[in-house]
CSV table of C-alpha atoms in Angstrom, one decimal:
chain,number,residue,atom,x,y,z
A,1,MET,CA,38.7,186.4,160.3
A,2,VAL,CA,41.2,187.2,163.0
A,3,MET,CA,43.5,184.7,164.6
A,4,PRO,CA,46.9,184.0,166.2
A,5,ASN,CA,50.0,183.4,164.1
A,6,LEU,CA,50.1,179.8,163.2
A,7,TYR,CA,46.4,179.5,162.4
A,8,GLY,CA,46.7,182.6,160.2
A,9,ASN,CA,49.5,181.0,158.2
A,10,ILE,CA,47.4,177.9,157.7
A,11,VAL,CA,44.1,179.6,156.9
A,12,ASN,CA,45.9,182.0,154.5
A,13,ASN,CA,47.1,179.0,152.5
A,14,VAL,CA,43.8,177.2,152.6
A,15,CYS,CA,41.9,180.2,151.4
A,16,ALA,CA,44.5,181.1,148.7
A,17,GLY,CA,44.2,177.6,147.5
A,18,LEU,CA,40.4,178.0,147.3
A,19,VAL,CA,40.6,181.0,145.0
A,20,GLY,CA,43.4,179.8,142.7
A,21,GLY,CA,46.7,179.6,144.5
A,22,PRO,CA,49.7,181.6,145.6
A,23,GLY,CA,50.0,183.5,142.3
A,24,LEU,CA,46.8,185.4,142.8
A,25,VAL,CA,46.5,186.7,146.4
A,26,PRO,CA,48.2,189.8,147.8
A,27,GLY,CA,49.0,190.4,151.4
A,28,ALA,CA,49.8,193.3,153.7
A,29,ASN,CA,51.6,193.7,157.0
A,30,TYR,CA,51.0,196.6,159.3
A,31,GLY,CA,52.8,197.8,162.4
A,32,HIS,CA,52.6,201.1,164.3
A,33,ASP,CA,55.2,202.8,162.0
A,34,TYR,CA,55.5,200.7,158.9
A,35,ALA,CA,53.5,198.9,156.3
A,36,VAL,CA,54.9,196.0,154.2
A,37,PHE,CA,53.2,194.6,151.1
A,38,GLU,CA,53.9,191.1,149.7
A,39,THR,CA,52.2,188.0,148.3
A,40,ALA,CA,49.8,186.4,150.7
A,41,THR,CA,51.4,183.0,151.0
A,42,ARG,CA,55.0,184.1,150.8
A,43,ASN,CA,56.2,181.3,148.6
A,44,THR,CA,59.8,181.5,147.5
A,45,GLY,CA,59.0,179.7,144.2
A,46,LYS,CA,62.4,178.2,143.9
A,47,SER,CA,61.3,175.7,141.3
A,48,ILE,CA,59.8,178.3,139.0
A,49,ALA,CA,62.4,181.1,139.5
A,50,ASN,CA,64.1,182.6,136.4
A,51,ARG,CA,61.8,180.7,134.0
A,52,ASN,CA,59.5,183.6,133.1
A,53,ILE,CA,56.5,181.7,134.3
A,54,ALA,CA,55.8,183.2,137.7
A,55,ASN,CA,52.3,184.8,138.0
A,56,PRO,CA,52.7,188.6,138.5
A,57,THR,CA,49.1,189.0,139.7
A,58,ALA,CA,49.7,188.7,143.5
A,59,ALA,CA,52.7,191.0,143.5
A,60,LEU,CA,50.9,193.6,141.4
A,61,LEU,CA,47.8,193.5,143.5
A,62,ALA,CA,50.1,193.9,146.6
A,63,ALA,CA,51.7,196.9,144.9
A,64,CYS,CA,48.2,198.4,144.4
A,65,MET,CA,47.5,197.9,148.1
A,66,MET,CA,50.7,199.8,148.7
A,67,LEU,CA,49.5,202.6,146.4
A,68,ASP,CA,46.2,202.8,148.3
A,69,HIS,CA,48.2,203.0,151.6
A,70,LEU,CA,50.2,205.9,150.1
A,71,ARG,CA,46.8,207.5,149.1
A,72,LEU,CA,47.6,207.2,145.4
A,73,HIS,CA,44.1,205.7,145.0
A,74,SER,CA,43.5,206.6,141.3
A,75,HIS,CA,46.8,204.9,140.3
A,76,ALA,CA,45.9,201.9,142.5
A,77,SER,CA,42.5,201.5,140.9
A,78,THR,CA,43.7,202.0,137.4
A,79,ILE,CA,46.4,199.3,137.7
A,80,ARG,CA,44.1,196.9,139.6
A,81,GLN,CA,41.5,197.2,136.9
A,82,ALA,CA,44.1,196.5,134.3
A,83,VAL,CA,45.3,193.4,136.1
A,84,LEU,CA,41.7,192.1,136.5
A,85,ALA,CA,40.8,192.9,132.9
A,86,SER,CA,43.9,191.1,131.7
A,87,LEU,CA,43.0,188.0,133.7
A,88,ASP,CA,39.8,187.7,131.6
A,89,ASP,CA,42.0,186.5,128.7
A,90,PRO,CA,43.0,182.9,129.4
A,91,ARG,CA,45.9,183.3,126.8
A,92,THR,CA,47.7,185.5,129.3
A,93,HIS,CA,47.3,182.9,132.2
A,94,THR,CA,50.6,181.6,133.6
A,95,PRO,CA,50.9,177.8,134.3
A,96,ASP,CA,49.9,178.1,138.0
A,97,ILE,CA,46.4,179.0,136.9
A,98,GLY,CA,46.3,176.5,134.1
A,99,GLY,CA,47.6,178.6,131.2
A,100,GLN,CA,50.7,178.5,129.1
A,101,GLY,CA,51.6,182.2,129.2
A,102,THR,CA,54.7,183.9,130.5
A,103,THR,CA,55.3,186.5,133.2
A,104,SER,CA,56.4,189.0,130.6
A,105,GLY,CA,53.4,188.2,128.4
A,106,ALA,CA,51.1,188.7,131.4
A,107,VAL,CA,52.7,192.0,132.2
A,108,GLN,CA,52.5,193.2,128.6
A,109,SER,CA,48.8,192.4,128.6
A,110,ILE,CA,48.3,194.3,131.8
A,111,ILE,CA,50.1,197.3,130.4
A,112,SER,CA,48.0,197.2,127.3
A,113,HIS,CA,44.9,197.5,129.5
A,114,LEU,CA,46.2,200.7,131.0
A,115,PRO,CA,44.5,203.9,129.7
A,116,CYS,CA,46.8,205.6,127.2
A,117,SER,CA,49.0,208.2,128.9
B,1,MET,CA,31.4,151.5,173.7
B,2,LEU,CA,31.6,155.1,174.9
B,3,PRO,CA,28.6,157.0,173.4
B,4,GLY,CA,29.6,160.4,174.8
B,5,ASP,CA,27.8,163.6,174.1
B,6,GLY,CA,25.7,165.3,171.4
B,7,VAL,CA,25.0,163.0,168.5
B,8,GLY,CA,27.3,160.3,170.0
B,9,PRO,CA,24.5,158.3,171.6
B,10,GLU,CA,22.3,158.3,168.5
B,11,LEU,CA,25.2,157.3,166.3
B,12,MET,CA,26.1,154.4,168.6
B,13,HIS,CA,22.5,153.4,168.6
B,14,ALA,CA,22.6,153.4,164.8
B,15,VAL,CA,25.6,151.0,164.9
B,16,LYS,CA,23.9,148.7,167.3
B,17,GLU,CA,20.8,148.6,165.2
B,18,VAL,CA,22.7,147.7,162.0
B,19,PHE,CA,24.8,145.2,163.9
B,20,LYS,CA,21.7,143.5,165.2
B,21,ALA,CA,20.1,143.4,161.8
B,22,ALA,CA,23.3,141.9,160.4
B,23,SER,CA,23.6,139.4,163.3
B,24,VAL,CA,27.1,140.6,164.1
B,25,PRO,CA,28.5,138.5,167.1
B,26,VAL,CA,29.6,141.5,169.1
B,27,VAL,CA,28.5,142.5,172.6
B,28,PHE,CA,29.1,146.1,173.7
B,29,ASP,CA,30.2,147.0,177.3
B,30,GLU,CA,28.8,150.5,177.5
B,31,HIS,CA,30.4,153.3,179.7
B,32,HIS,CA,28.9,156.8,179.9
B,33,LEU,CA,31.8,159.2,180.1
B,34,SER,CA,31.2,162.9,179.6
B,35,GLU,CA,32.9,166.1,180.7
B,36,VAL,CA,29.9,168.2,179.9
B,37,GLN,CA,27.3,166.0,181.6
B,38,ASN,CA,29.4,165.8,184.7
B,39,THR,CA,30.0,162.1,184.5
B,40,ALA,CA,33.7,162.6,184.3
B,41,SER,CA,35.8,161.2,187.1
B,42,GLU,CA,39.1,159.4,187.6
B,43,GLU,CA,37.2,156.3,188.7
B,44,LYS,CA,35.2,156.2,185.5
B,45,LEU,CA,38.3,156.5,183.4
B,46,ASP,CA,39.9,153.6,185.4
B,47,ARG,CA,36.8,151.5,184.9
B,48,VAL,CA,37.0,152.1,181.1
B,49,VAL,CA,40.7,151.1,181.1
B,50,ASP,CA,39.9,148.0,183.0
B,51,SER,CA,37.2,147.1,180.5
B,52,MET,CA,39.7,147.8,177.7
B,53,LYS,CA,42.2,145.4,179.2
B,54,GLU,CA,39.8,142.6,178.5
B,55,SER,CA,38.2,143.7,175.3
B,56,LYS,CA,41.2,145.6,173.7
B,57,VAL,CA,38.8,147.3,171.3
B,58,ALA,CA,36.4,150.3,171.7
B,59,LEU,CA,33.9,152.3,169.7
B,60,ILE,CA,33.5,155.9,170.7
B,61,GLY,CA,30.8,158.5,169.8
B,62,LYS,CA,32.1,161.9,170.8
B,63,ILE,CA,33.4,163.0,174.2
B,64,HIS,CA,32.9,166.8,174.0
B,65,THR,CA,35.6,169.1,175.3
B,66,PRO,CA,34.1,172.3,176.7
B,67,MET,CA,35.8,175.6,176.2
B,68,GLU,CA,35.7,176.7,179.8
B,69,TYR,CA,38.8,176.2,181.9
B,70,LYS,CA,37.7,174.5,185.2
B,71,GLY,CA,41.1,173.8,186.6
B,72,ASP,CA,42.4,170.9,184.5
B,73,LEU,CA,44.3,171.9,181.4
B,74,ALA,CA,44.0,168.4,180.0
B,75,SER,CA,40.5,167.5,178.7
B,76,TYR,CA,38.8,164.3,179.7
B,77,ASP,CA,39.0,163.0,176.2
B,78,MET,CA,42.8,163.8,176.2
B,79,ARG,CA,43.3,162.1,179.5
B,80,LEU,CA,41.5,158.9,178.2
B,81,ARG,CA,43.8,158.9,175.2
B,82,ARG,CA,46.9,159.3,177.3
B,83,LYS,CA,45.8,156.6,179.8
B,84,LEU,CA,45.3,154.2,176.9
B,85,ASP,CA,48.4,155.6,175.2
B,86,LEU,CA,46.5,155.9,172.0
B,87,PHE,CA,49.5,157.5,170.2
B,88,ALA,CA,48.4,157.0,166.6
B,89,ASN,CA,45.3,158.4,165.1
B,90,VAL,CA,44.4,157.3,161.6
B,91,VAL,CA,41.9,159.0,159.4
B,92,HIS,CA,41.4,157.3,156.1
B,93,VAL,CA,39.8,159.9,153.8
B,94,LYS,CA,38.1,158.2,151.0
B,95,SER,CA,35.6,159.7,148.6
B,96,LEU,CA,32.2,158.0,148.9
B,97,PRO,CA,31.0,156.6,145.6
B,98,GLY,CA,27.8,158.4,144.6
B,99,TYR,CA,28.5,161.6,146.5
B,100,GLN,CA,30.1,164.2,144.4
B,101,THR,CA,32.4,166.8,145.9
B,102,ARG,CA,35.0,169.3,144.5
B,103,HIS,CA,37.6,166.5,144.3
B,104,ASN,CA,36.4,163.0,143.7
B,105,ASN,CA,38.1,159.7,144.0
B,106,LEU,CA,40.2,160.7,146.9
B,107,ASP,CA,42.0,158.1,148.9
B,108,LEU,CA,44.3,159.7,151.6
B,109,VAL,CA,45.5,158.5,154.9
B,110,ILE,CA,46.3,161.0,157.7
B,111,ILE,CA,48.3,159.7,160.5
B,112,ARG,CA,48.5,162.0,163.5
B,113,GLU,CA,50.6,161.7,166.7
B,114,GLN,CA,48.0,162.1,169.4
B,115,THR,CA,49.6,162.2,172.8
B,116,GLU,CA,52.1,165.1,172.7
B,117,GLY,CA,52.8,168.2,170.6
B,118,GLU,CA,50.6,171.2,171.1
B,119,TYR,CA,48.2,169.2,173.2
B,120,SER,CA,50.6,168.6,176.0
B,121,SER,CA,48.4,170.7,178.3
B,122,LEU,CA,51.4,172.5,179.7
B,123,GLU,CA,50.5,176.2,180.0
B,124,HIS,CA,51.3,178.8,182.5
B,125,GLU,CA,51.2,182.6,182.9
B,126,SER,CA,54.9,183.4,183.1
B,127,ALA,CA,54.3,187.1,183.5
B,128,LYS,CA,51.0,189.0,183.9
B,129,GLY,CA,49.2,188.9,180.6
B,130,VAL,CA,51.8,186.6,179.0
B,131,ILE,CA,50.9,182.9,178.6
B,132,GLU,CA,53.5,180.3,177.7
B,133,CYS,CA,52.1,177.2,176.1
B,134,LEU,CA,54.6,174.4,175.7
B,135,LYS,CA,54.6,172.3,172.6
B,136,ILE,CA,56.5,169.1,173.4
B,137,ILE,CA,58.1,167.0,170.7
B,138,THR,CA,60.1,163.9,171.8
B,139,ARG,CA,62.4,161.7,169.9
B,140,ALA,CA,60.7,158.6,171.2
B,141,LYS,CA,57.2,159.6,170.2
B,142,SER,CA,58.3,161.0,166.9
B,143,GLN,CA,60.1,157.8,166.0
B,144,ARG,CA,57.1,155.8,167.2
B,145,ILE,CA,54.6,157.6,165.0
B,146,ALA,CA,56.9,157.6,162.0
B,147,LYS,CA,57.4,153.8,162.4
B,148,PHE,CA,53.6,153.4,162.7
B,149,ALA,CA,53.1,155.4,159.5
B,150,PHE,CA,55.6,153.4,157.5
B,151,ASP,CA,54.3,150.1,158.9
B,152,TYR,CA,50.8,151.1,158.1
B,153,ALA,CA,51.9,152.1,154.6
B,154,THR,CA,53.6,148.8,154.1
B,155,LYS,CA,50.7,146.7,155.5
B,156,LYS,CA,48.2,148.5,153.3
B,157,GLY,CA,50.3,148.6,150.2
B,158,ARG,CA,50.6,152.4,150.1
B,159,ALA,CA,53.3,153.9,148.0
B,160,LYS,CA,54.4,157.1,149.7
B,161,VAL,CA,54.6,158.7,153.2
B,162,THR,CA,54.8,162.5,153.5
B,163,ALA,CA,55.8,164.1,156.7
B,164,VAL,CA,54.1,167.4,157.4
B,165,HIS,CA,55.9,170.0,159.6
B,166,LYS,CA,56.9,173.6,160.1
B,167,ALA,CA,60.5,173.0,160.9
B,168,ASN,CA,61.5,176.2,159.1
B,169,ILE,CA,60.0,178.1,162.1
B,170,MET,CA,60.0,175.5,164.9
B,171,LYS,CA,63.5,174.4,164.1
B,172,LEU,CA,64.1,172.4,167.1
B,173,GLY,CA,60.6,171.0,167.8
B,174,ASP,CA,59.4,170.2,164.3
B,175,GLY,CA,63.0,169.8,163.3
B,176,LEU,CA,63.3,166.8,165.6
B,177,PHE,CA,60.0,165.4,164.3
B,178,LEU,CA,61.3,165.7,160.7
B,179,GLN,CA,64.6,164.2,161.6
B,180,CYS,CA,63.0,161.2,163.2
B,181,CYS,CA,60.8,160.7,160.1
B,182,LYS,CA,63.8,160.8,157.9
B,183,GLU,CA,65.6,158.2,160.0
B,184,VAL,CA,62.7,155.8,160.0
B,185,ALA,CA,62.1,156.3,156.3
B,186,GLU,CA,65.6,154.9,155.6
B,187,LEU,CA,64.4,151.6,157.1
B,188,TYR,CA,61.6,151.3,154.5
B,189,PRO,CA,63.4,151.7,151.1
B,190,LYS,CA,60.3,150.4,149.2
B,191,ILE,CA,58.2,153.3,150.4
B,192,LYS,CA,58.7,156.8,149.0
B,193,PHE,CA,59.2,159.5,151.5
B,194,ASP,CA,58.9,163.3,151.2
B,195,THR,CA,58.2,166.2,153.3
B,196,ILE,CA,56.0,169.3,153.1
B,197,ILE,CA,55.4,172.4,155.2
B,198,ILE,CA,52.0,172.5,156.9
B,199,ASP,CA,50.9,175.8,155.2
B,200,ASN,CA,51.7,174.6,151.7
B,201,CYS,CA,50.2,171.2,152.6
B,202,CYS,CA,46.9,172.8,153.4
B,203,MET,CA,46.9,174.8,150.2
B,204,GLN,CA,47.8,171.7,148.1
B,205,LEU,CA,45.0,169.7,149.8
B,206,VAL,CA,42.5,172.2,148.6
B,207,GLN,CA,44.0,172.6,145.1
B,208,ASN,CA,45.4,169.2,144.3
B,209,PRO,CA,44.9,166.6,147.0
B,210,TYR,CA,45.7,163.7,144.6
B,211,GLN,CA,49.4,164.2,145.1
B,212,PHE,CA,49.2,162.8,148.6
B,213,ASP,CA,49.1,159.2,149.8
B,214,VAL,CA,49.9,158.7,153.5
B,215,LEU,CA,50.6,161.8,155.6
B,216,VAL,CA,52.2,161.7,159.0
B,217,MET,CA,52.4,164.7,161.4
B,218,PRO,CA,52.3,166.0,164.9
B,219,ASN,CA,49.2,166.6,166.9
B,220,LEU,CA,47.8,170.0,165.9
B,221,TYR,CA,48.6,169.8,162.2
B,222,GLY,CA,46.9,166.4,162.3
B,223,ASN,CA,43.8,167.9,163.8
B,224,ILE,CA,43.7,170.6,161.1
B,225,VAL,CA,44.5,168.3,158.2
B,226,ASP,CA,42.0,165.7,159.3
B,227,ASN,CA,39.3,168.4,159.2
B,228,LEU,CA,40.4,169.8,155.9
B,229,ALA,CA,40.5,166.5,154.3
B,230,ALA,CA,37.2,165.4,155.7
B,231,GLY,CA,35.7,168.6,154.3
B,232,LEU,CA,36.9,167.5,150.9
B,233,VAL,CA,34.9,164.4,150.9
B,234,GLY,CA,31.7,165.4,152.7
B,235,GLY,CA,32.5,166.4,156.2
B,236,ALA,CA,32.4,165.1,159.8
B,237,GLY,CA,29.5,162.8,159.1
B,238,VAL,CA,31.2,160.5,156.6
B,239,VAL,CA,34.8,160.1,157.8
B,240,PRO,CA,35.7,157.3,160.3
B,241,GLY,CA,38.7,157.4,162.5
B,242,GLU,CA,40.9,154.9,164.3
B,243,SER,CA,43.2,155.3,167.3
B,244,TYR,CA,45.9,152.8,168.2
B,245,SER,CA,48.2,152.0,171.1
B,246,ALA,CA,50.5,149.0,171.3
B,247,GLU,CA,47.6,147.1,172.9
B,248,TYR,CA,44.3,148.8,172.1
B,249,ALA,CA,42.3,149.9,169.1
B,250,VAL,CA,39.6,152.5,169.3
B,251,PHE,CA,37.2,153.2,166.5
B,252,GLU,CA,35.5,156.6,166.3
B,253,LEU,CA,34.5,159.5,164.2
B,254,GLY,CA,37.3,160.8,162.1
B,255,LEU,CA,37.0,164.3,163.6
B,256,SER,CA,36.6,163.3,167.2
B,257,MET,CA,39.3,165.6,168.4
B,258,ALA,CA,37.9,168.6,166.6
B,259,SER,CA,35.2,170.8,168.2
B,260,SER,CA,31.9,170.0,166.6
B,261,PRO,CA,29.8,172.7,165.1
B,262,PRO,CA,26.7,173.3,167.4
B,263,GLN,CA,24.3,171.7,165.0
B,264,VAL,CA,26.1,168.4,165.2
B,265,LEU,CA,26.0,168.5,169.0
B,266,LEU,CA,22.4,169.4,169.2
B,267,GLY,CA,20.8,168.0,166.1
B,268,THR,CA,19.2,164.7,165.2
B,269,GLN,CA,20.4,165.0,161.7
B,270,GLY,CA,23.8,163.6,162.1
B,271,SER,CA,25.0,161.1,159.5
B,272,PRO,CA,25.7,157.7,161.1
B,273,LEU,CA,28.0,156.8,158.3
B,274,SER,CA,31.2,157.6,160.1
B,275,PRO,CA,31.0,155.1,163.0
B,276,VAL,CA,29.5,152.5,160.8
B,277,LEU,CA,32.3,152.8,158.3
B,278,SER,CA,34.9,152.7,161.1
B,279,ILE,CA,33.6,149.6,162.7
B,280,SER,CA,34.0,147.7,159.5
B,281,GLU,CA,37.8,147.9,160.0
B,282,PRO,CA,38.4,145.2,162.7
B,283,PHE,CA,35.9,142.7,161.4
B,284,PRO,CA,37.2,141.6,158.0
B,285,SER,CA,34.4,139.2,157.1
B,286,PHE,CA,31.9,141.8,158.1
B,287,THR,CA,33.5,144.3,155.9
B,288,THR,CA,33.2,142.2,152.8
B,289,THR,CA,29.6,141.5,153.4
B,290,PHE,CA,28.6,144.9,154.8
B,291,LEU,CA,30.5,147.6,152.8
B,292,PRO,CA,29.1,146.8,149.4
B,293,PHE,CA,25.7,147.8,150.7
B,294,LEU,CA,26.8,151.1,152.0
B,295,PRO,CA,27.0,153.1,148.8
B,296,LEU,CA,23.4,152.4,147.9
B,297,PRO,CA,21.8,154.4,150.6
B,298,VAL,CA,24.3,157.3,150.0
B,299,LEU,CA,23.5,157.3,146.3
B,300,ASP,CA,19.9,157.6,146.9
B,301,LEU,CA,19.2,161.3,147.5
B,302,GLN,CA,16.1,160.5,149.4
B,303,VAL,CA,18.0,158.9,152.2
B,304,ARG,CA,20.8,161.4,152.6
B,305,THR,CA,21.1,163.2,155.9
B,306,ARG,CA,21.3,167.0,156.1
B,307,ASP,CA,25.0,167.2,156.1
B,308,LEU,CA,25.1,165.6,152.7
B,309,GLY,CA,22.3,167.9,151.3
B,310,GLY,CA,19.4,165.5,152.0
B,311,TYR,CA,16.5,165.6,154.3
B,312,SER,CA,16.6,162.2,155.9
B,313,THR,CA,16.8,161.6,159.6
B,314,THR,CA,19.4,159.3,161.2
B,315,SER,CA,16.8,156.6,161.7
B,316,ASP,CA,15.6,156.8,158.0
B,317,PHE,CA,19.2,156.2,156.9
B,318,VAL,CA,19.7,153.3,159.4
B,319,LYS,CA,16.6,151.7,158.1
B,320,SER,CA,17.8,152.0,154.6
B,321,VAL,CA,21.1,150.4,155.4
B,322,ILE,CA,19.3,147.5,157.2
B,323,ASP,CA,16.9,147.1,154.2
B,324,ASN,CA,19.9,146.8,152.0
B,325,LEU,CA,21.4,144.1,154.3
B,326,HIS,CA,18.4,141.9,154.4
B,327,PRO,CA,18.1,140.6,150.9
B,328,HIS,CA,21.4,139.0,151.3
B,329,TYR,CA,20.9,137.9,154.9
B,330,GLY,CA,17.6,136.1,154.0
B,331,ALA,CA,16.3,133.2,156.0
């Protein structure tokens, strides 16, 4: 879907809401010279900051998009797969997706899904 | 009564049929306004306004706004609303009993300022290939819609009003709107007031719509939120709408300002629920006798129209509503 600025802001949020919220969806920004990766809905998350409950999924998937952009495809795939595999375990889910897990717990779980180096 | 285009005439016919069956003492003065059927003129608009001066109340199908620019930036529908100064659009989004959706038991009211904002029809090409489109926000109209929202909430016993805006980006425009809402809120201490940015509001509506009660917002956000919320309970066919000025009340489809999908414009499968539900508003005695019968046809899968997943035609549905009326309207 392609659209002007405001509609994009709105549709991003509606669609992120449809798939589980701001903690899950990554976003990318492209210009002629630069590329910037971030969470799709750009929430500051003031109310959940510094409580170790933020969902790292969106940020990690955005980082994977950055790795793909940098042509580090195998690293991107590896991490992405680890993130998705970790999501299969509801015990690692942070509160925004209905769980009681922590940010650090989710990250540890993702790391444990990485192939041993 | 302004049937309009597309499914409008059939839906108005449905209302007339049901009213006749229920012996409702209302006579409709019909006017055929349409931008697409070339029955759009200043005289016709004036005639409608004259008629409204007597009746004060109207029921509208859908006056379609075509995409092509034929010289007038303001659509016919928009011009009518401005002539009648229908500044407040109210869409009461309520889950229909018997029709399951992703979120059930919803009861939200969306109040939209309908005469300014992004629909001010002020556009120009300031430089070649550069269009400036002016969004107008005024203190007067913002205060007016905010007051309407709080009065509505008070009258209907609602607990909270949430102002929807994007004042972080449109600091002066939406900033003014927000400021006016805050000022008006102080005059209604019994009603809770909070604010939310339009993007987050849309996400929340999809994830957890229950946190909202009455929402008030400028024109474009209202258009979008109306559609989003209507989608939550079953779509364009089941949500009625009301528009108010200081003197007039207009009852219509909840999504009348939105562009209809082609199948709604062309098809004969439109649900007549929406205008039927909206007309119950101004006739309190009619509402108490009529509304209890409405859920029954909706519950029955065999009478649901296409938009609700059934195979019924508009006329089948109307017949079912009438059948449900008659046992209680006996001899």
